[in-house]
Coordinates of C-alpha atoms in Angstrom, one line a residue:
X1045 CA 0.0 0.0 0.1
X1046 CA 1.4 3.4 -0.9
X1047 CA 1.0 6.8 0.9
X1048 CA -1.5 7.7 -1.8
X1049 CA -3.5 4.8 -1.1
X1050 CA -3.6 5.3 2.5
X1051 CA -4.9 8.7 2.0
X1052 CA -7.6 7.6 -0.3
X1053 CA -8.5 4.1 1.0
X1054 CA -7.6 4.1 4.7
X1055 CA -9.9 5.0 7.5
X1056 CA -9.9 8.5 9.2
X1057 CA -6.9 7.9 11.5
X1058 CA -4.6 6.7 8.7
X1059 CA -5.6 9.3 6.3
X1060 CA -4.9 12.0 9.1
X1061 CA -1.6 10.4 10.1
X1062 CA -0.5 10.3 6.4
X1063 CA -1.7 13.8 5.6
X1064 CA 0.2 15.2 8.8
X1065 CA 3.5 13.4 7.8
X1066 CA 3.1 14.8 4.2
X1067 CA 2.6 18.3 5.6
X1068 CA 5.5 17.9 8.0
X1069 CA 7.8 16.8 5.1
X1070 CA 6.8 19.8 2.6
X1071 CA 7.2 22.4 5.5
X1072 CA 10.6 21.0 6.5
X1073 CA 11.8 20.9 2.9
X1074 CA 10.7 24.4 2.3
X1075 CA 12.6 25.5 5.4
X1076 CA 15.7 23.4 4.4
X1077 CA 15.7 25.0 0.9
X1078 CA 15.3 28.4 2.1
X1079 CA 17.9 28.4 4.9
X1080 CA 20.4 26.8 2.4
X1081 CA 19.8 29.7 0.1
X1082 CA 20.2 32.1 3.0
X1083 CA 23.3 30.5 4.4
X1084 CA 24.8 29.5 1.1
X1085 CA 27.9 31.7 1.9
X1086 CA 28.2 30.2 5.4
X1087 CA 30.7 32.4 7.7
X1088 CA 32.7 33.3 4.7
X1089 CA 30.4 36.1 3.5
X1090 CA 30.4 37.5 7.2
X1091 CA 34.0 37.4 7.4
X1092 CA 34.4 39.1 4.2
X1093 CA 31.9 41.8 4.9
X1094 CA 33.4 42.4 8.3
X1095 CA 36.9 42.8 6.7
X1096 CA 35.4 45.1 4.0
X1097 CA 34.1 47.4 6.7
X1098 CA 37.2 47.9 8.6
X1099 CA 39.0 48.4 5.4
X1100 CA 36.7 51.1 4.3
X1101 CA 37.6 54.9 4.6
X1102 CA 34.3 56.1 6.0
X1103 CA 30.8 54.6 7.1
X1104 CA 29.3 55.7 3.8
X1105 CA 32.1 53.9 1.9
X1106 CA 31.7 50.9 4.0
X1107 CA 27.9 50.8 3.5
X1108 CA 28.3 50.8 -0.2
X1109 CA 31.0 48.1 -0.2
X1110 CA 29.0 45.8 2.2
X1111 CA 26.3 45.7 -0.7
X1112 CA 28.6 43.5 -2.7
X1113 CA 29.8 41.4 0.0
X1114 CA 26.9 40.9 2.4
X1115 CA 24.6 38.8 0.2
X1116 CA 22.3 37.7 3.3
X1117 CA 22.2 41.3 4.6
X1118 CA 23.4 40.2 7.9
X1119 CA 26.2 42.9 8.6
X1120 CA 25.0 45.7 6.6
X1121 CA 21.8 46.6 8.8
X1122 CA 24.1 47.4 11.8
X1123 CA 26.4 49.7 9.7
X1124 CA 23.4 51.5 8.3
X1125 CA 21.9 51.9 11.6
X1126 CA 25.1 53.3 12.8
X1127 CA 25.4 55.7 9.8
X1128 CA 21.8 57.1 10.6
X1129 CA 22.9 58.2 14.0
X1130 CA 24.5 61.2 12.2
X1131 CA 21.1 62.8 12.2
X1132 CA 20.1 65.1 15.1
X1133 CA 18.0 63.3 17.6
X1134 CA 15.0 64.8 19.0
X1135 CA 15.7 65.8 22.6
X1136 CA 12.0 65.7 23.4
X1137 CA 11.9 62.0 23.2
X1138 CA 13.4 59.5 25.7
X1139 CA 15.4 57.9 22.8
X1140 CA 17.0 61.4 21.9
X1141 CA 17.7 62.5 25.5
X1142 CA 20.3 59.8 26.1
X1143 CA 23.9 60.0 25.2
X1144 CA 25.2 59.0 21.8
X1145 CA 27.0 55.9 23.1
X1146 CA 23.7 54.5 24.6
X1147 CA 21.9 55.3 21.3
X1148 CA 24.6 53.4 19.4
X1149 CA 24.2 50.6 21.7
X1150 CA 20.6 50.5 21.1
X1151 CA 20.7 50.6 17.4
X1152 CA 23.5 47.8 17.3
X1153 CA 21.4 45.5 19.6
X1154 CA 18.2 46.0 17.5
X1155 CA 20.1 45.2 14.2
X1156 CA 21.8 42.3 15.7
X1157 CA 18.6 40.8 17.1
X1158 CA 17.0 41.3 13.7
X1159 CA 19.9 39.4 11.9
X1160 CA 19.8 36.6 14.5
X1161 CA 15.9 36.2 14.2
X1162 CA 16.4 35.7 10.5
X1163 CA 19.2 33.1 11.2
X1164 CA 17.2 31.1 13.7
X1165 CA 14.0 31.3 11.6
X1166 CA 12.9 27.6 10.9
X1167 CA 15.1 25.9 13.4
X1168 CA 12.1 25.3 15.8
X1169 CA 10.2 23.7 13.1
X1170 CA 13.1 21.5 12.0
X1171 CA 13.6 20.3 15.7
X1172 CA 9.9 19.6 16.1
X1173 CA 9.8 17.6 12.9
X1174 CA 12.9 15.7 13.6
X1175 CA 11.5 14.9 17.0
X1176 CA 7.9 13.9 16.3
X1177 CA 7.7 12.7 13.0
X1178 CA 9.0 9.0 13.8
X1179 CA 6.2 9.0 16.7
X1180 CA 3.6 10.0 14.2
X1181 CA 4.5 7.4 11.9
X1182 CA 4.7 4.8 14.8
X1183 CA 1.0 5.8 15.5
X1184 CA -0.1 5.1 12.0
X1185 CA 1.8 1.8 12.2
X1186 CA 0.1 0.8 15.6
X1187 CA -3.2 1.8 14.3
X1188 CA -2.8 -0.1 11.1
X1189 CA -1.6 -3.2 12.7
X1190 CA -4.7 -3.0 15.3
X1191 CA -6.9 -2.6 12.1
X1192 CA -5.2 -5.6 10.4
X1193 CA -5.5 -7.8 13.5
X1194 CA -9.2 -7.0 14.1
X1195 CA -10.0 -7.8 10.5
X1196 CA -8.3 -11.0 10.8
X1197 CA -10.0 -12.0 14.0
X1198 CA -13.5 -11.1 12.6
X1199 CA -12.8 -13.0 9.4
X1200 CA -13.3 -16.6 8.5
X1201 CA -11.2 -19.2 6.9
X1202 CA -8.8 -19.9 9.8
X1203 CA -5.5 -18.2 10.7
X1204 CA -2.7 -18.2 7.9
X1205 CA 0.6 -16.3 7.7
X1206 CA -0.4 -14.4 4.5
X1207 CA -3.4 -12.9 6.2
X1208 CA -1.0 -11.2 8.7
X1209 CA 1.9 -10.4 6.6
X1210 CA 0.1 -8.4 4.1
X1211 CA -1.8 -6.0 6.2
X1212 CA 1.2 -5.8 8.9
X1213 CA 3.5 -5.0 6.0
X1214 CA 1.4 -2.2 4.8
X1215 CA 1.0 -0.7 8.2
X1216 CA 4.9 -0.5 8.6
X1217 CA 4.9 1.9 5.7
X1218 CA 4.0 4.5 8.0
X1219 CA 7.0 4.0 10.2
X1220 CA 9.2 4.2 7.2
X1221 CA 7.5 7.4 6.1
X1222 CA 7.9 8.9 9.4
X1223 CA 11.6 8.0 9.6
X1224 CA 12.0 9.5 5.9
X1225 CA 10.4 12.8 7.1
X1226 CA 12.5 13.2 10.4
X1227 CA 16.0 12.3 9.2
X1228 CA 16.5 15.2 6.7
X1229 CA 14.9 17.5 9.2
X1230 CA 17.4 16.3 12.1
X1231 CA 20.4 16.5 9.6
X1232 CA 19.5 20.1 8.3
X1233 CA 18.9 21.1 12.0
X1234 CA 22.4 20.2 13.1
X1235 CA 24.2 21.5 10.1
X1236 CA 22.4 25.0 9.9
X1237 CA 22.7 25.2 13.8
X1238 CA 26.5 25.0 13.5
X1239 CA 26.7 27.5 10.9
X1240 CA 24.4 29.8 12.7
X1241 CA 26.4 29.6 15.8
X1242 CA 29.4 30.7 14.0
X1243 CA 27.7 33.5 12.2
X1244 CA 26.1 34.6 15.5
X1245 CA 29.6 34.7 17.3
X1246 CA 31.1 36.6 14.4
X1247 CA 28.1 39.2 14.5
X1248 CA 28.3 39.6 18.1
X1249 CA 32.2 40.2 17.9
X1250 CA 31.6 42.8 15.3
X1251 CA 28.8 44.7 17.2
X1252 CA 31.3 44.7 20.1
X1253 CA 34.1 46.2 18.1
X1254 CA 32.0 48.6 16.4
X1255 CA 30.5 49.9 19.7
X1256 CA 34.2 50.2 21.0
X1257 CA 35.4 52.0 17.9
X1258 CA 32.5 54.5 17.5
X1259 CA 30.8 54.7 20.8
X1260 CA 32.5 57.8 22.0
X1261 CA 33.1 59.4 18.6
X1262 CA 31.0 62.3 17.3
X1263 CA 28.3 61.4 14.5
X1264 CA 30.3 62.1 11.5
X1265 CA 32.0 60.4 8.6
X1266 CA 34.6 59.2 10.7
X1267 CA 37.7 57.3 9.1
X1268 CA 37.7 53.7 9.9
X1269 CA 41.0 51.9 11.0
X1270 CA 41.9 48.9 9.0
X1271 CA 41.7 45.5 10.7
X1272 CA 42.5 41.9 9.6
X1273 CA 42.7 41.1 5.9
X1274 CA 39.9 40.0 3.9
X1275 CA 39.6 36.2 3.7
X1276 CA 40.1 34.6 0.3

């Protein structure tokens, strides 16, 4: 019995379990493909963007250079937010009444949190699918075996192995389907989690360095000191 037959000819529980597994598979693969596109450069793009920033002559030049390196737009929002601090704040507001260093801390924190939310998006879904899909498939298998044994018990002609092997084998498809849904989700969760952790560490270090370099400077197009060379 194929998954399509389970959806069309099974009872309500079998159809519900198969439909749920199919939905979980589609959702996890959508997230996997999207995150693979988002993280296609890995930490290399982030390192190159940070190096390009520190090798720029001014904030405006750095913002322009980052457009070519920061394909996932993870570093550029922080630089753009810092550059916008050059506008005169409204002293009548709570945000404009604080010192520039505090305003810089706030905009860097907001930009960093926005980047981290993008990086972490979908991770909970992958973890949930990877943890629950095998048990959903097992539920379908148990229900299928129960239905098969109930049908055999109520039938006539005596007990034979062929009457058991067929229905039980069909029910085991649900377990295989659950594993097929869970394994890619678990692998993707582990791979993406490792890449996200590295990028997160680089972004936090960059925000800390940026705060230390510009926190006490006046809001102007200040020259930026060069740092580490750009990775190949």
